mmCIF file of C-alpha atoms in Angstrom:
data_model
loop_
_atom_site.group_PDB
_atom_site.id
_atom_site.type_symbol
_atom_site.label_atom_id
_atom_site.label_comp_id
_atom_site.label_asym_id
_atom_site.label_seq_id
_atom_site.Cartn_x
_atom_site.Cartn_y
_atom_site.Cartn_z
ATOM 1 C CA UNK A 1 0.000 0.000 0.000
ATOM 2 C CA UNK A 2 1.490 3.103 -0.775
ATOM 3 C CA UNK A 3 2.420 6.006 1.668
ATOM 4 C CA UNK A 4 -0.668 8.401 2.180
ATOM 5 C CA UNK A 5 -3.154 5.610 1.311
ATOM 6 C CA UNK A 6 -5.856 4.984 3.476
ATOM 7 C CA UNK A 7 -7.278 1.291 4.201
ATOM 8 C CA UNK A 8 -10.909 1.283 2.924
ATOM 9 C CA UNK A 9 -13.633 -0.214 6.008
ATOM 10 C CA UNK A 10 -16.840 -0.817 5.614
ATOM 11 C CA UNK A 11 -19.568 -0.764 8.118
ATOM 12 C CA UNK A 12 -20.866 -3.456 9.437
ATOM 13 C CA UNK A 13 -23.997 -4.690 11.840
ATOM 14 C CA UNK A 14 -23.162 -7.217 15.014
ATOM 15 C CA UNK A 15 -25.432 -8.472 17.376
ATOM 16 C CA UNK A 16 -24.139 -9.390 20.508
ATOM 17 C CA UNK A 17 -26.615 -12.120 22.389
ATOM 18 C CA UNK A 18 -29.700 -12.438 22.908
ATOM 19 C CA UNK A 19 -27.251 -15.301 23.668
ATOM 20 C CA UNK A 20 -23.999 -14.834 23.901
ATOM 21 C CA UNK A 21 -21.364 -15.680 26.745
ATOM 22 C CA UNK A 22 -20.586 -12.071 28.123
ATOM 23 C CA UNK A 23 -24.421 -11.385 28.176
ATOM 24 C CA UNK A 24 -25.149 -13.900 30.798
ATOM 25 C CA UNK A 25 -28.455 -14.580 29.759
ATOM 26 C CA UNK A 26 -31.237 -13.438 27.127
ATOM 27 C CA UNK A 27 -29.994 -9.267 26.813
ATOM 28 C CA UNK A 28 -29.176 -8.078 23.094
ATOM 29 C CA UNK A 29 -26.960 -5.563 21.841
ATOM 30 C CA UNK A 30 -27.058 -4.265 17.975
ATOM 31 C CA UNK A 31 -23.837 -2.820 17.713
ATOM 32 C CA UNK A 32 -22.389 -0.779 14.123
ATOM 33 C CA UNK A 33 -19.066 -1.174 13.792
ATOM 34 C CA UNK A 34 -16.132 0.443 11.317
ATOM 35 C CA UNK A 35 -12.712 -1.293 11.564
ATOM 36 C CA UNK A 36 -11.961 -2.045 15.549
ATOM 37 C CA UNK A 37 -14.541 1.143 16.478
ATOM 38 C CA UNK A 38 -17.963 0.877 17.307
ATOM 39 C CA UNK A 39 -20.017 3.918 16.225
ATOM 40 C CA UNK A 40 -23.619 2.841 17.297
ATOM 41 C CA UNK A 41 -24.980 0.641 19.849
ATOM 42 C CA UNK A 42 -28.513 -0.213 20.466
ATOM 43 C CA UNK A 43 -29.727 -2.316 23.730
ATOM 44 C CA UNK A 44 -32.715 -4.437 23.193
ATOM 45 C CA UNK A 45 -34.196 -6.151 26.038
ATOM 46 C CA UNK A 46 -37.869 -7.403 26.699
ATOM 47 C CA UNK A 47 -36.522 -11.294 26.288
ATOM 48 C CA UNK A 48 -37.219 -11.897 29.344
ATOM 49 C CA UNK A 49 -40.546 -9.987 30.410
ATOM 50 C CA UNK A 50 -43.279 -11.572 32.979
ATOM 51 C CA UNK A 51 -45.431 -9.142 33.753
ATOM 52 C CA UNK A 52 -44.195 -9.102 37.272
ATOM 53 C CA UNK A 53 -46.248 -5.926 38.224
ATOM 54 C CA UNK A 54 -49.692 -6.557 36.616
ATOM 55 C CA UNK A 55 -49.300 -9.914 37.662
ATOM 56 C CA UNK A 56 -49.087 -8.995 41.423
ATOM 57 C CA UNK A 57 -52.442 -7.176 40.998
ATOM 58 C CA UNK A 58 -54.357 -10.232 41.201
ATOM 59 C CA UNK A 59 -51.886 -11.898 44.318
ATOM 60 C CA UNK A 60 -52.011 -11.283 48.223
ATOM 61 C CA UNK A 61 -49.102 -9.723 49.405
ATOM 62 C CA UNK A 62 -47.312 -13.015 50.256
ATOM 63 C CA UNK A 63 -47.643 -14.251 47.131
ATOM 64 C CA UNK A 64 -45.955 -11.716 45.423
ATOM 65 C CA UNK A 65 -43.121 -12.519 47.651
ATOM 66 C CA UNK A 66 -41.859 -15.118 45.387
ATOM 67 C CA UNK A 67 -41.801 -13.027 42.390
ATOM 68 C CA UNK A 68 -39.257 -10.698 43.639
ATOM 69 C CA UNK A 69 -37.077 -13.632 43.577
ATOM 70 C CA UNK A 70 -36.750 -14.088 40.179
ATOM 71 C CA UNK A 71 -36.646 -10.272 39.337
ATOM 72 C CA UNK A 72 -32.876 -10.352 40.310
ATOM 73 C CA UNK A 73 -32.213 -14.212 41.076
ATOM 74 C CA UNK A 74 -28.544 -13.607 42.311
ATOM 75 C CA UNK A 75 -29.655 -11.226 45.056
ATOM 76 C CA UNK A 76 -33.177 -12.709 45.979
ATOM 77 C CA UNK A 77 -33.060 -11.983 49.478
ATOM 78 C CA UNK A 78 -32.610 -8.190 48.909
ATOM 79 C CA UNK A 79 -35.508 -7.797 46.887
ATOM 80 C CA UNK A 80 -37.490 -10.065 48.902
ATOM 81 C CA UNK A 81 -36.943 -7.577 51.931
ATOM 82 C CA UNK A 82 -37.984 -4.422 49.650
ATOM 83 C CA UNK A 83 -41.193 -6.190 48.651
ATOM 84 C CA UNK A 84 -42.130 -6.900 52.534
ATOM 85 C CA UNK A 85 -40.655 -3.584 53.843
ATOM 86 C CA UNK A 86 -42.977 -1.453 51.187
ATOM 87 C CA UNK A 87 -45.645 -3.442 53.139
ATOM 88 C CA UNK A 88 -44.701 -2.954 56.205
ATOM 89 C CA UNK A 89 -44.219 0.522 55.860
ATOM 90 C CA UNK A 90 -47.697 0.900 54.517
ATOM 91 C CA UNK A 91 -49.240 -0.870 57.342
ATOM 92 C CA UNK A 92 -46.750 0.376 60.014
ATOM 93 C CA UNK A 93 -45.638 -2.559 61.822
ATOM 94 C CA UNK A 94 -42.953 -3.155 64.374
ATOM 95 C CA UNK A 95 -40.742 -5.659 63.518
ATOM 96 C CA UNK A 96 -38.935 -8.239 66.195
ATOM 97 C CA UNK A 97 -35.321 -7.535 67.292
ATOM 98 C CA UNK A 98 -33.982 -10.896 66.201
ATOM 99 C CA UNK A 99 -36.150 -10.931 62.634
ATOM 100 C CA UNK A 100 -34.152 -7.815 61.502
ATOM 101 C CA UNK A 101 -30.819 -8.695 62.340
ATOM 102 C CA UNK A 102 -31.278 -12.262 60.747
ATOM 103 C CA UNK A 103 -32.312 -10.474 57.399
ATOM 104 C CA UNK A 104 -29.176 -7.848 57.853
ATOM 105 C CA UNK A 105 -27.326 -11.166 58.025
ATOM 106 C CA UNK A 106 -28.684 -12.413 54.796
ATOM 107 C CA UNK A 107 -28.951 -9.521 52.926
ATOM 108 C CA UNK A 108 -25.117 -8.507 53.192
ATOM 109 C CA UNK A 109 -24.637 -12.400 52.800
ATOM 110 C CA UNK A 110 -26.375 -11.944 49.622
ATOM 111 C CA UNK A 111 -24.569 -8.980 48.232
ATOM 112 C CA UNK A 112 -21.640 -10.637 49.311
ATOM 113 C CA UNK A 113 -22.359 -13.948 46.925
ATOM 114 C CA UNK A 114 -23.603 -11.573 44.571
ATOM 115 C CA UNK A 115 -20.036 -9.518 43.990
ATOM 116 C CA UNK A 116 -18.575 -13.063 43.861
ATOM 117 C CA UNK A 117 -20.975 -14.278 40.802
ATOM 118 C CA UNK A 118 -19.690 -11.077 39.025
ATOM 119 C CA UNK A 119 -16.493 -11.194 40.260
ATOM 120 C CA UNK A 120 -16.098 -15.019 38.808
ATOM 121 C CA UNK A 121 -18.098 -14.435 35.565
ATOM 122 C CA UNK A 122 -15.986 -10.821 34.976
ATOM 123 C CA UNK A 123 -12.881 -12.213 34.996
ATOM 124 C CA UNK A 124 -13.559 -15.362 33.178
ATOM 125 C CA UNK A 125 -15.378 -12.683 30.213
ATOM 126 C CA UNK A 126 -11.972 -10.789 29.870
ATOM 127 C CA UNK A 127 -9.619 -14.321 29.659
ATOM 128 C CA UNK A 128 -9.132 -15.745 33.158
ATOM 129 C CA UNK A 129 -10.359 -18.788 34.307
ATOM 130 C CA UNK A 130 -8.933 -19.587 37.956
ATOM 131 C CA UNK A 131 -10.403 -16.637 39.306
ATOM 132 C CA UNK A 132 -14.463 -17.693 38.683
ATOM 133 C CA UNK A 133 -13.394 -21.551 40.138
ATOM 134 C CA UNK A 134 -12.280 -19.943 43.539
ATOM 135 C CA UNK A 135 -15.127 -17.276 43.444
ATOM 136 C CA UNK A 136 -17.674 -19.922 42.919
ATOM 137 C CA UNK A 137 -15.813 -22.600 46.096
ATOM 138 C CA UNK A 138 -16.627 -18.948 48.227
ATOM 139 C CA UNK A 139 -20.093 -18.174 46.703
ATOM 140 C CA UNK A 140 -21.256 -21.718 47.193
ATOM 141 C CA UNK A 141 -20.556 -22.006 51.348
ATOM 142 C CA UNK A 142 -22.785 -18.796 51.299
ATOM 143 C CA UNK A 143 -25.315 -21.049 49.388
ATOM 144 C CA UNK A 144 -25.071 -23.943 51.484
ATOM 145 C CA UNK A 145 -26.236 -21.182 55.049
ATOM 146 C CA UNK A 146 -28.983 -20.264 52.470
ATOM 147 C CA UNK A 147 -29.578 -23.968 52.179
ATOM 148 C CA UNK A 148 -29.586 -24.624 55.752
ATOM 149 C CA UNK A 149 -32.031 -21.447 56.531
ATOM 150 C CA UNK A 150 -34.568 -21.745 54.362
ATOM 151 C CA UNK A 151 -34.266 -25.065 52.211
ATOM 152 C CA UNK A 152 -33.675 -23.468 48.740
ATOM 153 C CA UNK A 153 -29.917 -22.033 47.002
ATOM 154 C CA UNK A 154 -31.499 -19.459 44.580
ATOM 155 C CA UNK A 155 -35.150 -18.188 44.778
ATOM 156 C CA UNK A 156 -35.198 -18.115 48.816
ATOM 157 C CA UNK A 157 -39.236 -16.436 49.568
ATOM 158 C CA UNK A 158 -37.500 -16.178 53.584
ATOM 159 C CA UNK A 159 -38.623 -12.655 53.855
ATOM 160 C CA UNK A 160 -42.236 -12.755 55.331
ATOM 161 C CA UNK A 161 -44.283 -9.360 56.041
ATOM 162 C CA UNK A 162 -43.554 -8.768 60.095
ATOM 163 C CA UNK A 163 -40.468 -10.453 60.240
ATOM 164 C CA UNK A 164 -38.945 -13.861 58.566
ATOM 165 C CA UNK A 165 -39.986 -17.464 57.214
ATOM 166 C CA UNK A 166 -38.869 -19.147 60.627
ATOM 167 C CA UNK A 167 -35.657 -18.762 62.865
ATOM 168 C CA UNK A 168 -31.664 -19.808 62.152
ATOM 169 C CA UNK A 169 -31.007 -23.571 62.985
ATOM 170 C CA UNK A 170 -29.626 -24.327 65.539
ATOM 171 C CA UNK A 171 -25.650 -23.965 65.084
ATOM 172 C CA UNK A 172 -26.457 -21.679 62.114
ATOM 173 C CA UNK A 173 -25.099 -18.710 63.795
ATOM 174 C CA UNK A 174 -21.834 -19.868 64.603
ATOM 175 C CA UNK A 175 -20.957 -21.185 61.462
ATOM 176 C CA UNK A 176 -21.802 -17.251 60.087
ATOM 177 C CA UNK A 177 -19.132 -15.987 62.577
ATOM 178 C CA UNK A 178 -16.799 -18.233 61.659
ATOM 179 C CA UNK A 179 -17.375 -17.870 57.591
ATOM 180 C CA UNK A 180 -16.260 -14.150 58.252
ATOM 181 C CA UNK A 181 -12.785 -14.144 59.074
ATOM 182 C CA UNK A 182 -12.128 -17.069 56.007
ATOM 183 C CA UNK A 183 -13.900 -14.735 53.651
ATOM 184 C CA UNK A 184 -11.796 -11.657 54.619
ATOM 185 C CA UNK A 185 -8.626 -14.078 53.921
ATOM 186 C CA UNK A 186 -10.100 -15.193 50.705
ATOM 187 C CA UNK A 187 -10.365 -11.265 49.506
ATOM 188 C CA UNK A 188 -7.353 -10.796 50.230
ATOM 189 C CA UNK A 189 -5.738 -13.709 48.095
ATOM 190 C CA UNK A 190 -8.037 -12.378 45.213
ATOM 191 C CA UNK A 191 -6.433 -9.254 45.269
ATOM 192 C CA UNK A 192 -3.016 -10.885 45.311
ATOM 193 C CA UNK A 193 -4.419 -13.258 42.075
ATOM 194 C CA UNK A 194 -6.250 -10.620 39.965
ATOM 195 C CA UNK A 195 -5.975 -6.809 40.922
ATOM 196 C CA UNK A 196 -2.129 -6.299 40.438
ATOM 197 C CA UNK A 197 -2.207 -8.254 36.958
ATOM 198 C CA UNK A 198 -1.109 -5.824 34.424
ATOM 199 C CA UNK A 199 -3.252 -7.377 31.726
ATOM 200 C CA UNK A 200 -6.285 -6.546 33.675
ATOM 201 C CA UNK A 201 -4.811 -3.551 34.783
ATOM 202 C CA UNK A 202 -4.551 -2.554 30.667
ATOM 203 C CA UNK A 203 -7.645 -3.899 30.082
ATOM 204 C CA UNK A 204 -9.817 -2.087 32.785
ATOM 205 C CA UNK A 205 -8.150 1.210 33.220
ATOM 206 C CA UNK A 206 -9.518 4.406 31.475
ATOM 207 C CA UNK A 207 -12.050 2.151 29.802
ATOM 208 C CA UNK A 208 -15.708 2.768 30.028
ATOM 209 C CA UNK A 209 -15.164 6.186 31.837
ATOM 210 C CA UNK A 210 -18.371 7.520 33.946
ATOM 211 C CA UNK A 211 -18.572 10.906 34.556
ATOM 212 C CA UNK A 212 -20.247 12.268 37.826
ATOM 213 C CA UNK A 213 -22.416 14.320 36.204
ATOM 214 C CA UNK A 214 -23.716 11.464 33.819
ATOM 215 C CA UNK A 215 -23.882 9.272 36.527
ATOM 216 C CA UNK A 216 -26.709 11.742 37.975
ATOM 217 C CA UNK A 217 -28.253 13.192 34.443
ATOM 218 C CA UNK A 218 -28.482 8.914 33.704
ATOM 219 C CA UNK A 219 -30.172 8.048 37.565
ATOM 220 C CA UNK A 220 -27.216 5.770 38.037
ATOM 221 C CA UNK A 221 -26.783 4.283 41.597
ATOM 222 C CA UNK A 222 -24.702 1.804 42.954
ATOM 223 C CA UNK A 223 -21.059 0.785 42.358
ATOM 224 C CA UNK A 224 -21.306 2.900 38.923
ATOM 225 C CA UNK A 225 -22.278 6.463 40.899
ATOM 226 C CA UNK A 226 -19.994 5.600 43.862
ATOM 227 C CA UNK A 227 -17.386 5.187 41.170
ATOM 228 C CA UNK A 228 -17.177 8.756 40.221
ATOM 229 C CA UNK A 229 -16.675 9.926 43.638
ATOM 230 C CA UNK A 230 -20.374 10.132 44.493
ATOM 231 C CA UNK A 231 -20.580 9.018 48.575
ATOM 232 C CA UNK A 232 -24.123 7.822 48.359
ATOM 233 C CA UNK A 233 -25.494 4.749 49.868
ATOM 234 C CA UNK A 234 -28.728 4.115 51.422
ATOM 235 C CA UNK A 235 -28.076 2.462 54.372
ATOM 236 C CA UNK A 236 -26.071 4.890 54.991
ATOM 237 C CA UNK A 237 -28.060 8.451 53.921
ATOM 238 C CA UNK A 238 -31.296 7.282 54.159
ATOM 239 C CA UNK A 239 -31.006 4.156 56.757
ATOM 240 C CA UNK A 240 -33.473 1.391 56.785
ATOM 241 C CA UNK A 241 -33.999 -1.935 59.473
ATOM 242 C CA UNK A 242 -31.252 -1.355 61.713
ATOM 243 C CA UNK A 243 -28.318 -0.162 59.514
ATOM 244 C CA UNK A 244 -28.194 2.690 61.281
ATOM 245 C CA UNK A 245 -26.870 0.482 64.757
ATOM 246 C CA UNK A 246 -23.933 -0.687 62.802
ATOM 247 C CA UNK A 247 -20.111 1.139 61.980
ATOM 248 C CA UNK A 248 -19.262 0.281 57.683
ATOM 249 C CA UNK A 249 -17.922 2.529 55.396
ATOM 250 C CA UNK A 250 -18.968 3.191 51.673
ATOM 251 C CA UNK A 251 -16.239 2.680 49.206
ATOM 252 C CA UNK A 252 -15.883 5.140 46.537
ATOM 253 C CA UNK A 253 -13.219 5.766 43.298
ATOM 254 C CA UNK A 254 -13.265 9.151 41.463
ATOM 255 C CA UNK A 255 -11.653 7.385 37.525
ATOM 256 C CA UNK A 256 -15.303 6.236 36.989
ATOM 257 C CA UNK A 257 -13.902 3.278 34.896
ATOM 258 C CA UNK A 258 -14.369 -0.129 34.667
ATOM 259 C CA UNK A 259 -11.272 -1.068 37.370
ATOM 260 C CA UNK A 260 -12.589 1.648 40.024
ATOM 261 C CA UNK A 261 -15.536 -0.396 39.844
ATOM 262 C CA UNK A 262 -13.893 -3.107 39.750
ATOM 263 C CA UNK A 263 -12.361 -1.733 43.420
ATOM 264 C CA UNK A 264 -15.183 -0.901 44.664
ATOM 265 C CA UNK A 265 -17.007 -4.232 44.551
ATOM 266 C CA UNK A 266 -13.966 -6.241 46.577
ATOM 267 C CA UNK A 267 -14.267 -3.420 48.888
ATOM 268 C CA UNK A 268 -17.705 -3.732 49.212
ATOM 269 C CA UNK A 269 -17.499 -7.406 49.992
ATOM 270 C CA UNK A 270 -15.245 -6.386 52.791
ATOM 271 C CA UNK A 271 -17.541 -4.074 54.407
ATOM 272 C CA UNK A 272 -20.633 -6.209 53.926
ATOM 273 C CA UNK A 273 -18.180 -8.806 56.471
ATOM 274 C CA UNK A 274 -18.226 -6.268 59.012
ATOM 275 C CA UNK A 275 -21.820 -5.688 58.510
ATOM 276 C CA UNK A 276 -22.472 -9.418 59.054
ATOM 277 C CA UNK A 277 -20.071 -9.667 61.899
ATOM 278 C CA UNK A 278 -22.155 -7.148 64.147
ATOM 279 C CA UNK A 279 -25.131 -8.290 63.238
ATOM 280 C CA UNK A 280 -24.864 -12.088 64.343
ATOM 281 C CA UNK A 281 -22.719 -11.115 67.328
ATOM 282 C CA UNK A 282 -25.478 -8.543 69.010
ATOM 283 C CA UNK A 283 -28.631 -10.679 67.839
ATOM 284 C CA UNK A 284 -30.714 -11.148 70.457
ATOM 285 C CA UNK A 285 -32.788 -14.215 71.657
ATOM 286 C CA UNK A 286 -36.517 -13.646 70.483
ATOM 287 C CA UNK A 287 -39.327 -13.703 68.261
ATOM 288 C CA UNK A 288 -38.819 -13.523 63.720
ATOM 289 C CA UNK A 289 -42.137 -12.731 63.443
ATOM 290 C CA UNK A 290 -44.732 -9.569 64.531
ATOM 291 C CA UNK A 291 -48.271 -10.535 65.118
ATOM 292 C CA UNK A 292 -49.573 -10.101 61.698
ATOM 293 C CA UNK A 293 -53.285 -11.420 60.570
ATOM 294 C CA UNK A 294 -53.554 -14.503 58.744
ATOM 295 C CA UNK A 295 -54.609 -12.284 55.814
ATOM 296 C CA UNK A 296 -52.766 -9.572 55.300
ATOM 297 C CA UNK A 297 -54.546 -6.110 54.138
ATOM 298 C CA UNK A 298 -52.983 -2.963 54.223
ATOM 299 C CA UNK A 299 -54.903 0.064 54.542
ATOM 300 C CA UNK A 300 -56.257 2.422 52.187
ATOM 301 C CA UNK A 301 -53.018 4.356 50.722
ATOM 302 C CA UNK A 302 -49.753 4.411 48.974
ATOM 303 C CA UNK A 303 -46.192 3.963 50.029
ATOM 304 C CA UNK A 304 -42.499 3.784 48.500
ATOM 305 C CA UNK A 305 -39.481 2.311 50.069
ATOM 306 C CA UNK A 306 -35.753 1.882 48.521
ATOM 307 C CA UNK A 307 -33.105 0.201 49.767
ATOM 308 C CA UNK A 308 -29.389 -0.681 48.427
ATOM 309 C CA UNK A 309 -29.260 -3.564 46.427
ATOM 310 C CA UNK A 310 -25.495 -4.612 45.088
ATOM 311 C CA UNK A 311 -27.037 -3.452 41.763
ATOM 312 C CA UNK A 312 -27.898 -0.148 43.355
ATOM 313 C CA UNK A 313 -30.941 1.576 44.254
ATOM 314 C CA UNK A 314 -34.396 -1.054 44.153
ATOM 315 C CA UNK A 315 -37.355 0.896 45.005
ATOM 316 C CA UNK A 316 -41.013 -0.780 45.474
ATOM 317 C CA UNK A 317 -44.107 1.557 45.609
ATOM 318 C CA UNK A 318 -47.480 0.287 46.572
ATOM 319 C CA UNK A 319 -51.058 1.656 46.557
ATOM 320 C CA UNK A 320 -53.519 0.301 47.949
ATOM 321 C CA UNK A 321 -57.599 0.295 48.079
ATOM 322 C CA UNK A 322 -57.575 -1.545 51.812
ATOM 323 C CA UNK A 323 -57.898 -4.858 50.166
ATOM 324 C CA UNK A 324 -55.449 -7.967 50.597
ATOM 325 C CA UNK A 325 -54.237 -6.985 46.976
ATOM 326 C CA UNK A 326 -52.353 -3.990 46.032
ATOM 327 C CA UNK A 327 -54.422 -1.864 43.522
ATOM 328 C CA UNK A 328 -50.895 -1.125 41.648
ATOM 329 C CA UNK A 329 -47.326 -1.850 42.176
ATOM 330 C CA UNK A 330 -44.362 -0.859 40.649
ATOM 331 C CA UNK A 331 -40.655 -1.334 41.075
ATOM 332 C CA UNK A 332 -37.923 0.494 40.434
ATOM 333 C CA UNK A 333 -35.041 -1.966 39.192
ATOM 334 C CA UNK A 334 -31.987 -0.524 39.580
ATOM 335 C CA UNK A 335 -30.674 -2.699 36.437
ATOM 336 C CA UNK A 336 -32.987 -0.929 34.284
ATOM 337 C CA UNK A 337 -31.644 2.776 35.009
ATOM 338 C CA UNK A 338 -28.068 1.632 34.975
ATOM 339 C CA UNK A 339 -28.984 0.196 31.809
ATOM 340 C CA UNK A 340 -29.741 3.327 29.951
ATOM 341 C CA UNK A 341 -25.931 4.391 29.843
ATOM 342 C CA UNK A 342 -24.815 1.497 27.740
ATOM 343 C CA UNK A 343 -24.768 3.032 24.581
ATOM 344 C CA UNK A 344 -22.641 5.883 25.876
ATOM 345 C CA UNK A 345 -20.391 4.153 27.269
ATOM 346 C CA UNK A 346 -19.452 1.918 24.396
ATOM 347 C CA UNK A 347 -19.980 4.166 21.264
ATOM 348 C CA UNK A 348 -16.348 5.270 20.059
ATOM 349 C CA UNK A 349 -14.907 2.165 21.907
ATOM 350 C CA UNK A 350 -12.965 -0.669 20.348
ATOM 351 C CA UNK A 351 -14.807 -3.629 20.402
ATOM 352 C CA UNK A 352 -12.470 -5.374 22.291
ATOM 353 C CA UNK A 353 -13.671 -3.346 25.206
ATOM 354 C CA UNK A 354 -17.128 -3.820 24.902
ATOM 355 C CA UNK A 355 -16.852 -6.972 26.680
ATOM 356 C CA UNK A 356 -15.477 -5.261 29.872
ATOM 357 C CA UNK A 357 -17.870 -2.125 29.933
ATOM 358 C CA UNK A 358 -20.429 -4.915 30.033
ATOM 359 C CA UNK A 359 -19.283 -6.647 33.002
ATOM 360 C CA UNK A 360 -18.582 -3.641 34.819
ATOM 361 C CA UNK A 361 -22.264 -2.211 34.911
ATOM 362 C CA UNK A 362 -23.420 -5.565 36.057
ATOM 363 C CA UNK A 363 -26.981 -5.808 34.707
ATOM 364 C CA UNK A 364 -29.524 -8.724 35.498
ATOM 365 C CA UNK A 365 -32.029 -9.024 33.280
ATOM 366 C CA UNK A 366 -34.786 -9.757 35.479
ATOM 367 C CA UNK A 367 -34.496 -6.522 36.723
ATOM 368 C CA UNK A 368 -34.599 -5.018 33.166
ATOM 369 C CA UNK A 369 -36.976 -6.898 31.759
ATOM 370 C CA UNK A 370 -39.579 -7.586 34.771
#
């Protein structure tokens, strides 16, 4: 080719998914690209849609419990407390000492399981394999106390509305406390394994930058606002259940790219152990469960709730005509709002990055769908 000649591309259309390995599941991507850059990029979702919300119109308020499950089926137990706590909230009940430490225990459990799912399936996306193998040996002992508390591993319904499906067995406690200090080790020997690579150093840094203003003009919340230096976490600005009783920080990184998130989720892990740690060493002995009436009906009224999912912020809002059905229910899925950056993010990327931008938003598509 001679000198001042210019190699001739032509444009072309990929689709990435609805099933494809760094999609995790049934999420789309149309992306244009010219040479190496990608110049358009168009989600497409609705794969996956239930009808979560109209469906719930015609359930009692237990029965919707269930549903909240599968919205986000790697964090269950977090959305299974929004769903109840909306309810709660509307109706005003006390809750037992002993119910809401034993769902501060599992929901920080959860998140903690959670980051290791992403954590495994991240790495193994950009090239590494060892990393999702150890990840998944940590994830499943969480599984296993899951197991053990409420007889299931993925789609838990333990959240009940006044407190919790039935109490920790017996021993169930102890074996928390001493899961702590391995899983602290264990964080540590990932950072010695992964975070000081230089590979994933090249691949992560300055990629898939998030401004702090985007992150707020976009309703972003969650690792990807607390990545551009945002300090904003719900159980700690606006506490809910007893949050508020127990000392954690809230990680943030100002680079807004794919490895401060990265950071931020292994730190997150860390202070979700010293969450766990006070909560199972000041429960008290007690009742899990407020006297509630067989059939539950809330009165006449609306009410919204949000809490800090390891997606980011999960809202539920509720109104109801005083019947044992809501009259309309929505939720706000945090995937779905962190979703809506996407195309930003990757449009003048190489495509060799779009793989890690992915990752590093961490979207289920339950929660996009419904």
């Amino acid at each position: 080719m001679s000198q001042g000649t210019q190699m001739r591309t032509e444009e072309m259309l990929l689709n990435v998914g609805p099933q494809h390995p760094s999609t995790h599941g049934v999420f789309r991507l149309v992306v244009k690209i010219d040479g190496e850059t990608i110049t358009e990029a168009t989600p497409i979702i609705g794969y996956l849609h239930r009808g979560t919300e109209k469906l719930a119109e015609d359930l009692n308020y237990t029965q919707i419990i269930p549903y909240t499950d599968r919205m986000d089926y790697i964090s269950a137990m977090t959305n299974n407390y929004m769903m109840v706590h909306t309810v709660e909230t509307l109706m005003g009940l006390e809750i037992p000492e002993r119910a809401e430490h034993l769902r501060v225990t599992v929901m920080e459990l959860q998140r903690v399981a959670s980051h290791l799912l992403w954590f495994g399936t991240y790495l193994l996306d950009l090239g590494a394999l060892s990393p999702l193998l150890y990840a998944f040996i940590d994830r499943e002992k969480i599984l296993s106390f899951f197991n053990e508390l409420c007889g299931a591993r993925l789609t838990y319904n333990y959240m009940r509305v006044g407190g919790v499906k039935w109490d920790a067995p017996e021993g169930w406690i102890e074996k928390v406390k001493e899961f702590v200090p391995y899983m602290r080790n264990q964080i540590k020997d990932y950072h010695k394994l992964v975070t000081g690579n230089e590979v994933l150093i090249n691949r992560l840094k300055g990629v898939g930058v998030i401004t702090q203003e985007d992150a707020i003009n976009y309703s972003l919340s969650g690792v990807q606002l607390r990545s551009t230096g945002m300090k904003w976490d719900l159980r700690k600005d606006i506490p809910y259940s007893i949050y508020d009783r127990f000392q954690f920080e809230v990680p943030t990184e100002t680079a807004g790219d794919c490895f401060a998130r990265y950071l931020i989720r292994l730190r997150e892990m860390e202070e979700s152990l010293n969450i766990v740690e006070q909560a199972v060493n000041q429960i008290p002995e007690g009742e899990v469960m407020a006297k509630v009436p067989r059939v539950l009906r809330t009165p006449p009224g609306e009410a919204f709730t949000r809490i800090e999912s390891p997606r980011g912020e999960i809202g539920c809002y509720i109104s109801s005509n005083g019947k044992d059905k809501p009259y309309r229910i929505k939720f706000r899925r945090p995937s779905f709002a962190n979703l809506q950056i996407l195309s930003k993010l990757v449009e003048g990327q190489n495509i060799a990055d779009m793989v890690a931008i992915l990752g590093s938003i961490d979207i289920v598509l339950g929660e996009v769908d419904g």
